Amino acid sequence: MDMKFKEVVVVNPKEKQTIYSYLKMNKYSENYLKNLRKQFGSIKLNGESCFINAIVKENDIIAININPNTKTSIYSCIVPLDIVYEDGDVLVVNKPSNMPSMPSKSHFSFNLSGAILGYMEKKDENFVVRIINRLDKEASGLVLVAKNSLASNFLNSQQNTNKTYYALCDGNLTDNKSFYIDKKIETQINKDGYNFQKRIISSNGKNAKTYVQVIKNFNGYCLVKIKLEHGRTHQIRIHMSSINHALLGDSLYGNKNELINHTALVCKELSFIHPSTKEMINLQIPFPDDFNKLLSRN
């Protein structure tokens, strides 16, 4: 398997510091380092293959395999991707509604992860799918994918991604009103220890804060702009339902709606610090067609 390396110049190491300790000190994740040491040759010190416990000194050059994981063991799907942005480190796609992010028994050959693998394995036969921000099956919008372990490590360990969602909600809210919902969310677990699909508002749950800005009211529904401080599963859906403004089409936390056949939620804007260039990347997509139809009704 061909390896691609990134060079790290050692600066101000501690006395008798190992490669492992130095990389750990510089925010490389434990999971990445664990995968790095599984295969000899994934680490080099001044051009020579070595183990992760080798001692470093000032101005040494550590070369590390940017992609030490084994290939993702899922079924690749022949499904076209709507690619919004791509370079050597990241891929951003516009996921359609009613497509799950991950494979399941009922969506074995139609899911976003499989579609990404089907696209990327033509370029890298050992590609590992690393989705940074998953979306619910019924939601649509921008999904950020790391193309290698280092990019994934950076994007997951830093607070450098900013996602903006838009939703159509049942009922009307005050025009131009901005507010937040701060309610803990708990996963329901049955007596056998299995998770239910549905989450609940509970004082025993995890912290979750949702910021809402009302954009426009329509006849019986409204458009809102949403940002998250946390990002729990179903956070937007359950929070809006908790104030009696469930998302249109959300049959789990609200009701089915004849106006739209899925939960009316889209991740429309995404910004992130690029893992290699450290530049801010700002991306935006148009509303989906079914959103636009509802936005032009009145």
PDB file of C-alpha atoms in Angstrom:
ATOM      1  CA  MET A   1       0.000   0.000   0.000  1.00  0.00           C
ATOM      2  CA  ASP A   2       1.442   3.369  -0.998  1.00  0.00           C
ATOM      3  CA  MET A   3       1.807   5.817   1.866  1.00  0.00           C
ATOM      4  CA  LYS A   4       1.564   9.586   1.787  1.00  0.00           C
ATOM      5  CA  PHE A   5       3.509  11.454   4.445  1.00  0.00           C
ATOM      6  CA  LYS A   6       3.351  14.776   6.208  1.00  0.00           C
ATOM      7  CA  GLU A   7       6.547  16.245   7.651  1.00  0.00           C
ATOM      8  CA  VAL A   8       6.632  17.730  11.138  1.00  0.00           C
ATOM      9  CA  VAL A   9       9.694  19.740  12.205  1.00  0.00           C
ATOM     10  CA  VAL A  10      10.534  19.287  15.879  1.00  0.00           C
ATOM     11  CA  VAL A  11      10.592  22.574  17.774  1.00  0.00           C
ATOM     12  CA  ASN A  12      11.380  22.935  21.492  1.00  0.00           C
ATOM     13  CA  PRO A  13      11.022  19.276  22.476  1.00  0.00           C
ATOM     14  CA  LYS A  14      11.194  18.197  26.093  1.00  0.00           C
ATOM     15  CA  GLU A  15      14.238  16.304  27.313  1.00  0.00           C
ATOM     16  CA  LYS A  16      14.255  12.720  25.989  1.00  0.00           C
ATOM     17  CA  GLN A  17      10.831  13.231  24.437  1.00  0.00           C
ATOM     18  CA  THR A  18       9.496  10.458  22.213  1.00  0.00           C
ATOM     19  CA  ILE A  19       7.737  10.908  18.866  1.00  0.00           C
ATOM     20  CA  TYR A  20       4.520   9.747  20.552  1.00  0.00           C
ATOM     21  CA  SER A  21       4.826  12.305  23.337  1.00  0.00           C
ATOM     22  CA  TYR A  22       5.773  15.123  20.952  1.00  0.00           C
ATOM     23  CA  LEU A  23       2.858  14.454  18.597  1.00  0.00           C
ATOM     24  CA  LYS A  24       0.463  14.066  21.516  1.00  0.00           C
ATOM     25  CA  MET A  25       1.683  17.408  22.885  1.00  0.00           C
ATOM     26  CA  ASN A  26       0.908  18.926  19.478  1.00  0.00           C
ATOM     27  CA  LYS A  27      -2.748  17.810  19.560  1.00  0.00           C
ATOM     28  CA  TYR A  28      -2.587  14.651  17.460  1.00  0.00           C
ATOM     29  CA  SER A  29      -5.378  12.372  18.654  1.00  0.00           C
ATOM     30  CA  GLU A  30      -4.812   9.145  20.550  1.00  0.00           C
ATOM     31  CA  ASN A  31      -6.815   7.260  17.916  1.00  0.00           C
ATOM     32  CA  TYR A  32      -4.608   8.588  15.098  1.00  0.00           C
ATOM     33  CA  LEU A  33      -1.406   7.711  16.980  1.00  0.00           C
ATOM     34  CA  LYS A  34      -2.768   4.246  17.763  1.00  0.00           C
ATOM     35  CA  ASN A  35      -3.372   3.588  14.052  1.00  0.00           C
ATOM     36  CA  LEU A  36      -0.021   5.132  13.144  1.00  0.00           C
ATOM     37  CA  ARG A  37       1.991   2.605  15.144  1.00  0.00           C
ATOM     38  CA  LYS A  38       0.139  -0.451  13.848  1.00  0.00           C
ATOM     39  CA  GLN A  39       2.162  -0.639  10.629  1.00  0.00           C
ATOM     40  CA  PHE A  40       5.939  -0.270  10.610  1.00  0.00           C
ATOM     41  CA  GLY A  41       6.982   2.302   8.047  1.00  0.00           C
ATOM     42  CA  SER A  42       4.189   4.736   8.896  1.00  0.00           C
ATOM     43  CA  ILE A  43       6.654   6.819  10.942  1.00  0.00           C
ATOM     44  CA  LYS A  44      10.035   8.114   9.820  1.00  0.00           C
ATOM     45  CA  LEU A  45      12.619  10.148  11.700  1.00  0.00           C
ATOM     46  CA  ASN A  46      15.003  12.100   9.490  1.00  0.00           C
ATOM     47  CA  GLY A  47      14.161   9.844   6.564  1.00  0.00           C
ATOM     48  CA  GLU A  48      14.531   6.497   8.360  1.00  0.00           C
ATOM     49  CA  SER A  49      11.624   4.279   9.402  1.00  0.00           C
ATOM     50  CA  CYS A  50      11.335   4.034  13.172  1.00  0.00           C
ATOM     51  CA  PHE A  51       9.022   3.234  16.057  1.00  0.00           C
ATOM     52  CA  ILE A  52       6.812   5.764  17.780  1.00  0.00           C
ATOM     53  CA  ASN A  53       8.949   5.659  20.944  1.00  0.00           C
ATOM     54  CA  ALA A  54      12.050   7.012  19.160  1.00  0.00           C
ATOM     55  CA  ILE A  55      13.599  10.042  20.895  1.00  0.00           C
ATOM     56  CA  VAL A  56      13.494  13.387  19.071  1.00  0.00           C
ATOM     57  CA  LYS A  57      15.691  16.450  19.260  1.00  0.00           C
ATOM     58  CA  GLU A  58      15.501  20.029  18.007  1.00  0.00           C
ATOM     59  CA  ASN A  59      15.049  20.391  14.212  1.00  0.00           C
ATOM     60  CA  ASP A  60      14.484  16.668  13.658  1.00  0.00           C
ATOM     61  CA  ILE A  61      11.988  15.898  10.897  1.00  0.00           C
ATOM     62  CA  ILE A  62       9.211  13.464  11.720  1.00  0.00           C
ATOM     63  CA  ALA A  63       7.358  12.067   8.675  1.00  0.00           C
ATOM     64  CA  ILE A  64       3.984  10.533   9.455  1.00  0.00           C
ATOM     65  CA  ASN A  65       1.595   8.575   7.256  1.00  0.00           C
ATOM     66  CA  ILE A  66      -1.453  10.789   6.753  1.00  0.00           C
ATOM     67  CA  ASN A  67      -3.741   7.802   6.242  1.00  0.00           C
ATOM     68  CA  PRO A  68      -2.780   4.818   8.440  1.00  0.00           C
ATOM     69  CA  ASN A  69      -6.270   3.318   8.744  1.00  0.00           C
ATOM     70  CA  THR A  70      -7.516   0.288   6.867  1.00  0.00           C
ATOM     71  CA  LYS A  71     -10.139   0.713   4.179  1.00  0.00           C
ATOM     72  CA  THR A  72     -13.735   1.301   5.272  1.00  0.00           C
ATOM     73  CA  SER A  73     -15.525  -2.060   5.261  1.00  0.00           C
ATOM     74  CA  ILE A  74     -18.884  -0.972   3.887  1.00  0.00           C
ATOM     75  CA  TYR A  75     -20.623  -1.539   0.578  1.00  0.00           C
ATOM     76  CA  SER A  76     -19.773   1.134  -1.991  1.00  0.00           C
ATOM     77  CA  CYS A  77     -22.840   2.596  -3.665  1.00  0.00           C
ATOM     78  CA  ILE A  78     -23.139   3.687  -7.270  1.00  0.00           C
ATOM     79  CA  VAL A  79     -24.909   6.944  -6.437  1.00  0.00           C
ATOM     80  CA  PRO A  80     -23.901  10.313  -7.953  1.00  0.00           C
ATOM     81  CA  LEU A  81     -22.635  12.954  -5.528  1.00  0.00           C
ATOM     82  CA  ASP A  82     -23.383  16.675  -5.640  1.00  0.00           C
ATOM     83  CA  ILE A  83     -19.842  17.882  -4.928  1.00  0.00           C
ATOM     84  CA  VAL A  84     -19.621  21.458  -3.645  1.00  0.00           C
ATOM     85  CA  TYR A  85     -15.899  21.588  -2.827  1.00  0.00           C
ATOM     86  CA  GLU A  86     -12.953  19.217  -3.099  1.00  0.00           C
ATOM     87  CA  ASP A  87      -9.190  19.249  -2.698  1.00  0.00           C
ATOM     88  CA  GLY A  88      -6.539  16.843  -1.450  1.00  0.00           C
ATOM     89  CA  ASP A  89      -7.671  16.998   2.182  1.00  0.00           C
ATOM     90  CA  VAL A  90     -11.409  17.538   2.232  1.00  0.00           C
ATOM     91  CA  LEU A  91     -14.580  16.820   0.296  1.00  0.00           C
ATOM     92  CA  VAL A  92     -17.858  18.694   0.789  1.00  0.00           C
ATOM     93  CA  VAL A  93     -21.047  17.269  -0.684  1.00  0.00           C
ATOM     94  CA  ASN A  94     -24.660  18.387  -0.768  1.00  0.00           C
ATOM     95  CA  LYS A  95     -26.630  15.470   0.677  1.00  0.00           C
ATOM     96  CA  PRO A  96     -30.184  15.104  -0.616  1.00  0.00           C
ATOM     97  CA  SER A  97     -33.095  14.547   1.741  1.00  0.00           C
ATOM     98  CA  ASN A  98     -34.218  10.973   2.442  1.00  0.00           C
ATOM     99  CA  MET A  99     -30.668   9.604   2.151  1.00  0.00           C
ATOM    100  CA  PRO A 100     -29.135   8.197   5.373  1.00  0.00           C
ATOM    101  CA  SER A 101     -25.575   9.171   6.207  1.00  0.00           C
ATOM    102  CA  MET A 102     -24.626   5.634   7.253  1.00  0.00           C
ATOM    103  CA  PRO A 103     -25.559   2.191   5.904  1.00  0.00           C
ATOM    104  CA  SER A 104     -28.222   0.082   7.591  1.00  0.00           C
ATOM    105  CA  LYS A 105     -30.133  -3.105   6.826  1.00  0.00           C
ATOM    106  CA  SER A 106     -32.820  -1.141   5.006  1.00  0.00           C
ATOM    107  CA  HIS A 107     -30.362   1.229   3.282  1.00  0.00           C
ATOM    108  CA  PHE A 108     -27.494  -1.104   2.470  1.00  0.00           C
ATOM    109  CA  SER A 109     -26.967   0.113  -1.086  1.00  0.00           C
ATOM    110  CA  PHE A 110     -28.244   3.680  -0.785  1.00  0.00           C
ATOM    111  CA  ASN A 111     -26.482   5.841   1.771  1.00  0.00           C
ATOM    112  CA  LEU A 112     -24.074   8.776   1.788  1.00  0.00           C
ATOM    113  CA  SER A 113     -21.080   6.892   3.205  1.00  0.00           C
ATOM    114  CA  GLY A 114     -21.366   4.227   0.512  1.00  0.00           C
ATOM    115  CA  ALA A 115     -21.729   6.878  -2.191  1.00  0.00           C
ATOM    116  CA  ILE A 116     -18.610   8.685  -0.936  1.00  0.00           C
ATOM    117  CA  LEU A 117     -16.681   5.406  -0.891  1.00  0.00           C
ATOM    118  CA  GLY A 118     -17.865   4.584  -4.414  1.00  0.00           C
ATOM    119  CA  TYR A 119     -16.586   7.953  -5.617  1.00  0.00           C
ATOM    120  CA  MET A 120     -13.295   7.998  -3.713  1.00  0.00           C
ATOM    121  CA  GLU A 121     -12.122   4.384  -4.151  1.00  0.00           C
ATOM    122  CA  LYS A 122     -11.485   5.160  -7.825  1.00  0.00           C
ATOM    123  CA  LYS A 123      -8.813   7.598  -6.603  1.00  0.00           C
ATOM    124  CA  ASP A 124      -7.689   5.687  -3.506  1.00  0.00           C
ATOM    125  CA  GLU A 125      -8.445   1.975  -3.245  1.00  0.00           C
ATOM    126  CA  ASN A 126      -7.789   2.112   0.520  1.00  0.00           C
ATOM    127  CA  PHE A 127     -10.009   5.123   1.209  1.00  0.00           C
ATOM    128  CA  VAL A 128     -11.551   5.483   4.668  1.00  0.00           C
ATOM    129  CA  VAL A 129     -14.850   7.386   4.942  1.00  0.00           C
ATOM    130  CA  ARG A 130     -14.629  10.071   7.647  1.00  0.00           C
ATOM    131  CA  ILE A 131     -17.749  12.228   7.820  1.00  0.00           C
ATOM    132  CA  ILE A 132     -17.231  15.219  10.114  1.00  0.00           C
ATOM    133  CA  ASN A 133     -20.856  16.377  10.381  1.00  0.00           C
ATOM    134  CA  ARG A 134     -23.569  13.784   9.851  1.00  0.00           C
ATOM    135  CA  LEU A 135     -27.089  14.811   8.920  1.00  0.00           C
ATOM    136  CA  ASP A 136     -30.316  13.008   9.715  1.00  0.00           C
ATOM    137  CA  LYS A 137     -31.682  10.868   6.906  1.00  0.00           C
ATOM    138  CA  GLU A 138     -34.508  13.297   6.133  1.00  0.00           C
ATOM    139  CA  ALA A 139     -32.374  16.452   6.331  1.00  0.00           C
ATOM    140  CA  SER A 140     -30.402  17.780   3.386  1.00  0.00           C
ATOM    141  CA  GLY A 141     -27.393  20.002   2.921  1.00  0.00           C
ATOM    142  CA  LEU A 142     -23.664  20.380   3.316  1.00  0.00           C
ATOM    143  CA  VAL A 143     -21.623  17.486   4.690  1.00  0.00           C
ATOM    144  CA  LEU A 144     -17.891  17.794   5.364  1.00  0.00           C
ATOM    145  CA  VAL A 145     -15.675  14.758   4.739  1.00  0.00           C
ATOM    146  CA  ALA A 146     -12.011  14.399   5.710  1.00  0.00           C
ATOM    147  CA  LYS A 147      -9.926  12.579   3.107  1.00  0.00           C
ATOM    148  CA  ASN A 148      -7.216  11.417   5.482  1.00  0.00           C
ATOM    149  CA  SER A 149      -6.517  10.829   9.163  1.00  0.00           C
ATOM    150  CA  LEU A 150      -4.640  14.084   9.692  1.00  0.00           C
ATOM    151  CA  ALA A 151      -7.439  16.175   8.201  1.00  0.00           C
ATOM    152  CA  SER A 152      -9.959  14.268  10.307  1.00  0.00           C
ATOM    153  CA  ASN A 153      -7.837  14.734  13.424  1.00  0.00           C
ATOM    154  CA  PHE A 154      -7.652  18.488  12.837  1.00  0.00           C
ATOM    155  CA  LEU A 155     -11.313  19.016  11.967  1.00  0.00           C
ATOM    156  CA  ASN A 156     -12.556  16.902  14.872  1.00  0.00           C
ATOM    157  CA  SER A 157     -10.198  18.245  17.531  1.00  0.00           C
ATOM    158  CA  GLN A 158     -10.623  21.935  16.781  1.00  0.00           C
ATOM    159  CA  GLN A 159     -13.674  24.143  17.181  1.00  0.00           C
ATOM    160  CA  ASN A 160     -13.222  25.343  13.636  1.00  0.00           C
ATOM    161  CA  THR A 161     -16.356  24.279  11.811  1.00  0.00           C
ATOM    162  CA  ASN A 162     -19.408  26.513  11.716  1.00  0.00           C
ATOM    163  CA  LYS A 163     -22.721  25.173  10.424  1.00  0.00           C
ATOM    164  CA  THR A 164     -25.875  27.176   9.734  1.00  0.00           C
ATOM    165  CA  TYR A 165     -29.203  25.422   9.313  1.00  0.00           C
ATOM    166  CA  TYR A 166     -32.521  26.609   7.944  1.00  0.00           C
ATOM    167  CA  ALA A 167     -35.821  25.011   8.829  1.00  0.00           C
ATOM    168  CA  LEU A 168     -39.502  25.417   8.053  1.00  0.00           C
ATOM    169  CA  CYS A 169     -41.499  25.198  11.278  1.00  0.00           C
ATOM    170  CA  ASP A 170     -45.153  24.727  12.052  1.00  0.00           C
ATOM    171  CA  GLY A 171     -46.987  27.915  13.050  1.00  0.00           C
ATOM    172  CA  ASN A 172     -45.772  31.496  13.151  1.00  0.00           C
ATOM    173  CA  LEU A 173     -43.224  33.275  15.348  1.00  0.00           C
ATOM    174  CA  THR A 174     -42.572  36.973  15.861  1.00  0.00           C
ATOM    175  CA  ASP A 175     -40.878  38.509  12.786  1.00  0.00           C
ATOM    176  CA  ASN A 176     -37.122  39.035  13.156  1.00  0.00           C
ATOM    177  CA  LYS A 177     -37.209  37.548  16.647  1.00  0.00           C
ATOM    178  CA  SER A 178     -33.997  35.936  17.907  1.00  0.00           C
ATOM    179  CA  PHE A 179     -33.940  33.584  20.870  1.00  0.00           C
ATOM    180  CA  TYR A 180     -32.313  30.427  22.142  1.00  0.00           C
ATOM    181  CA  ILE A 181     -33.527  27.134  23.551  1.00  0.00           C
ATOM    182  CA  ASP A 182     -31.470  25.673  26.377  1.00  0.00           C
ATOM    183  CA  LYS A 183     -32.864  22.249  27.270  1.00  0.00           C
ATOM    184  CA  LYS A 184     -31.018  19.027  28.046  1.00  0.00           C
ATOM    185  CA  ILE A 185     -31.575  16.079  25.719  1.00  0.00           C
ATOM    186  CA  GLU A 186     -31.606  12.446  26.791  1.00  0.00           C
ATOM    187  CA  THR A 187     -31.528   9.280  24.699  1.00  0.00           C
ATOM    188  CA  GLN A 188     -34.370   6.927  25.527  1.00  0.00           C
ATOM    189  CA  ILE A 189     -33.188   3.394  26.353  1.00  0.00           C
ATOM    190  CA  ASN A 190     -35.481   0.404  26.724  1.00  0.00           C
ATOM    191  CA  LYS A 191     -35.255  -2.305  29.365  1.00  0.00           C
ATOM    192  CA  ASP A 192     -32.839  -4.326  27.208  1.00  0.00           C
ATOM    193  CA  GLY A 193     -30.413  -1.419  26.938  1.00  0.00           C
ATOM    194  CA  TYR A 194     -31.149  -0.553  23.315  1.00  0.00           C
ATOM    195  CA  ASN A 195     -31.536   3.040  22.162  1.00  0.00           C
ATOM    196  CA  PHE A 196     -34.897   4.200  20.930  1.00  0.00           C
ATOM    197  CA  GLN A 197     -34.804   6.363  17.839  1.00  0.00           C
ATOM    198  CA  LYS A 198     -36.510   9.171  19.716  1.00  0.00           C
ATOM    199  CA  ARG A 199     -34.847  11.549  22.180  1.00  0.00           C
ATOM    200  CA  ILE A 200     -36.551  13.420  25.020  1.00  0.00           C
ATOM    201  CA  ILE A 201     -36.118  16.651  26.949  1.00  0.00           C
ATOM    202  CA  SER A 202     -34.851  15.642  30.389  1.00  0.00           C
ATOM    203  CA  SER A 203     -32.904  17.138  33.288  1.00  0.00           C
ATOM    204  CA  ASN A 204     -30.849  13.922  33.174  1.00  0.00           C
ATOM    205  CA  GLY A 205     -29.793  14.553  29.585  1.00  0.00           C
ATOM    206  CA  LYS A 206     -26.791  16.231  27.971  1.00  0.00           C
ATOM    207  CA  ASN A 207     -26.503  20.004  27.597  1.00  0.00           C
ATOM    208  CA  ALA A 208     -27.898  21.368  24.343  1.00  0.00           C
ATOM    209  CA  LYS A 209     -28.382  24.969  23.247  1.00  0.00           C
ATOM    210  CA  THR A 210     -30.035  26.048  19.989  1.00  0.00           C
ATOM    211  CA  TYR A 211     -29.983  29.632  18.646  1.00  0.00           C
ATOM    212  CA  VAL A 212     -32.966  30.579  16.490  1.00  0.00           C
ATOM    213  CA  GLN A 213     -33.582  33.600  14.273  1.00  0.00           C
ATOM    214  CA  VAL A 214     -36.989  34.056  12.659  1.00  0.00           C
ATOM    215  CA  ILE A 215     -36.556  34.983   8.985  1.00  0.00           C
ATOM    216  CA  LYS A 216     -40.090  35.086   7.593  1.00  0.00           C
ATOM    217  CA  ASN A 217     -43.638  34.012   8.404  1.00  0.00           C
ATOM    218  CA  PHE A 218     -45.906  32.307   5.897  1.00  0.00           C
ATOM    219  CA  ASN A 219     -49.460  31.038   6.040  1.00  0.00           C
ATOM    220  CA  GLY A 220     -49.244  28.502   8.862  1.00  0.00           C
ATOM    221  CA  TYR A 221     -45.464  28.061   8.934  1.00  0.00           C
ATOM    222  CA  CYS A 222     -42.254  30.065   9.197  1.00  0.00           C
ATOM    223  CA  LEU A 223     -38.647  30.021   8.026  1.00  0.00           C
ATOM    224  CA  VAL A 224     -36.003  30.078  10.755  1.00  0.00           C
ATOM    225  CA  LYS A 225     -32.209  30.219  10.760  1.00  0.00           C
ATOM    226  CA  ILE A 226     -30.508  28.028  13.343  1.00  0.00           C
ATOM    227  CA  LYS A 227     -27.055  27.606  14.883  1.00  0.00           C
ATOM    228  CA  LEU A 228     -26.049  25.014  17.466  1.00  0.00           C
ATOM    229  CA  GLU A 229     -23.769  25.313  20.454  1.00  0.00           C
ATOM    230  CA  HIS A 230     -23.647  21.590  20.996  1.00  0.00           C
ATOM    231  CA  GLY A 231     -24.986  19.275  18.285  1.00  0.00           C
ATOM    232  CA  ARG A 232     -26.871  16.414  19.866  1.00  0.00           C
ATOM    233  CA  THR A 233     -28.747  13.887  17.753  1.00  0.00           C
ATOM    234  CA  HIS A 234     -32.108  15.405  16.670  1.00  0.00           C
ATOM    235  CA  GLN A 235     -31.284  18.593  18.628  1.00  0.00           C
ATOM    236  CA  ILE A 236     -33.010  21.043  16.270  1.00  0.00           C
ATOM    237  CA  ARG A 237     -36.023  18.798  15.814  1.00  0.00           C
ATOM    238  CA  ILE A 238     -36.674  18.117  19.485  1.00  0.00           C
ATOM    239  CA  HIS A 239     -35.947  21.687  20.603  1.00  0.00           C
ATOM    240  CA  MET A 240     -38.336  23.251  18.097  1.00  0.00           C
ATOM    241  CA  SER A 241     -40.971  20.658  18.964  1.00  0.00           C
ATOM    242  CA  SER A 242     -40.540  21.497  22.655  1.00  0.00           C
ATOM    243  CA  ILE A 243     -41.764  25.057  22.004  1.00  0.00           C
ATOM    244  CA  ASN A 244     -44.698  23.813  19.886  1.00  0.00           C
ATOM    245  CA  HIS A 245     -43.097  24.700  16.550  1.00  0.00           C
ATOM    246  CA  ALA A 246     -42.059  21.292  15.215  1.00  0.00           C
ATOM    247  CA  LEU A 247     -40.378  21.173  11.832  1.00  0.00           C
ATOM    248  CA  LEU A 248     -42.703  20.654   8.897  1.00  0.00           C
ATOM    249  CA  GLY A 249     -42.809  17.006   7.856  1.00  0.00           C
ATOM    250  CA  ASP A 250     -41.198  15.739  11.061  1.00  0.00           C
ATOM    251  CA  SER A 251     -43.372  12.750  11.884  1.00  0.00           C
ATOM    252  CA  LEU A 252     -41.199  11.767  14.871  1.00  0.00           C
ATOM    253  CA  TYR A 253     -41.457  14.991  16.886  1.00  0.00           C
ATOM    254  CA  GLY A 254     -44.401  16.590  15.108  1.00  0.00           C
ATOM    255  CA  ASN A 255     -46.735  15.423  12.364  1.00  0.00           C
ATOM    256  CA  LYS A 256     -46.572  14.416   8.734  1.00  0.00           C
ATOM    257  CA  ASN A 257     -47.359  17.295   6.430  1.00  0.00           C
ATOM    258  CA  GLU A 258     -48.885  17.297   2.956  1.00  0.00           C
ATOM    259  CA  LEU A 259     -46.668  20.244   1.982  1.00  0.00           C
ATOM    260  CA  ILE A 260     -43.383  18.299   2.204  1.00  0.00           C
ATOM    261  CA  ASN A 261     -42.553  14.579   2.427  1.00  0.00           C
ATOM    262  CA  HIS A 262     -39.608  14.830   4.835  1.00  0.00           C
ATOM    263  CA  THR A 263     -38.337  16.899   7.759  1.00  0.00           C
ATOM    264  CA  ALA A 264     -37.867  20.443   6.456  1.00  0.00           C
ATOM    265  CA  LEU A 265     -34.276  20.990   7.547  1.00  0.00           C
ATOM    266  CA  VAL A 266     -31.213  21.938   5.496  1.00  0.00           C
ATOM    267  CA  CYS A 267     -27.590  22.659   6.417  1.00  0.00           C
ATOM    268  CA  LYS A 268     -27.255  25.549   3.987  1.00  0.00           C
ATOM    269  CA  GLU A 269     -24.017  27.222   5.098  1.00  0.00           C
ATOM    270  CA  LEU A 270     -20.726  25.720   6.216  1.00  0.00           C
ATOM    271  CA  SER A 271     -17.386  27.267   7.093  1.00  0.00           C
ATOM    272  CA  PHE A 272     -14.249  25.577   8.357  1.00  0.00           C
ATOM    273  CA  ILE A 273     -10.551  26.185   8.835  1.00  0.00           C
ATOM    274  CA  HIS A 274      -8.693  24.179   6.223  1.00  0.00           C
ATOM    275  CA  PRO A 275      -6.515  21.492   7.875  1.00  0.00           C
ATOM    276  CA  SER A 276      -3.472  22.236   5.671  1.00  0.00           C
ATOM    277  CA  THR A 277      -3.641  25.892   4.604  1.00  0.00           C
ATOM    278  CA  LYS A 278      -5.357  27.077   7.829  1.00  0.00           C
ATOM    279  CA  GLU A 279      -7.456  29.395   5.659  1.00  0.00           C
ATOM    280  CA  MET A 280     -11.170  29.833   6.311  1.00  0.00           C
ATOM    281  CA  ILE A 281     -13.349  28.110   3.694  1.00  0.00           C
ATOM    282  CA  ASN A 282     -16.904  29.483   3.392  1.00  0.00           C
ATOM    283  CA  LEU A 283     -19.504  27.506   1.454  1.00  0.00           C
ATOM    284  CA  GLN A 284     -23.192  28.045   0.763  1.00  0.00           C
ATOM    285  CA  ILE A 285     -25.813  26.219  -1.289  1.00  0.00           C
ATOM    286  CA  PRO A 286     -29.260  27.241  -2.587  1.00  0.00           C
ATOM    287  CA  PHE A 287     -32.412  26.003  -0.877  1.00  0.00           C
ATOM    288  CA  PRO A 288     -33.625  22.626  -2.167  1.00  0.00           C
ATOM    289  CA  ASP A 289     -36.444  22.712  -4.719  1.00  0.00           C
ATOM    290  CA  ASP A 290     -39.119  21.587  -2.269  1.00  0.00           C
ATOM    291  CA  PHE A 291     -38.056  24.351   0.142  1.00  0.00           C
ATOM    292  CA  ASN A 292     -38.220  26.927  -2.642  1.00  0.00           C
ATOM    293  CA  LYS A 293     -41.759  25.910  -3.532  1.00  0.00           C
ATOM    294  CA  LEU A 294     -42.874  26.564   0.037  1.00  0.00           C
ATOM    295  CA  LEU A 295     -40.901  29.795   0.246  1.00  0.00           C
ATOM    296  CA  SER A 296     -42.670  31.144  -2.834  1.00  0.00           C
ATOM    297  CA  ARG A 297     -46.213  30.249  -1.782  1.00  0.00           C
ATOM    298  CA  ASN A 298     -47.011  33.624  -0.228  1.00  0.00           C
TER     299      ASN A 298
END
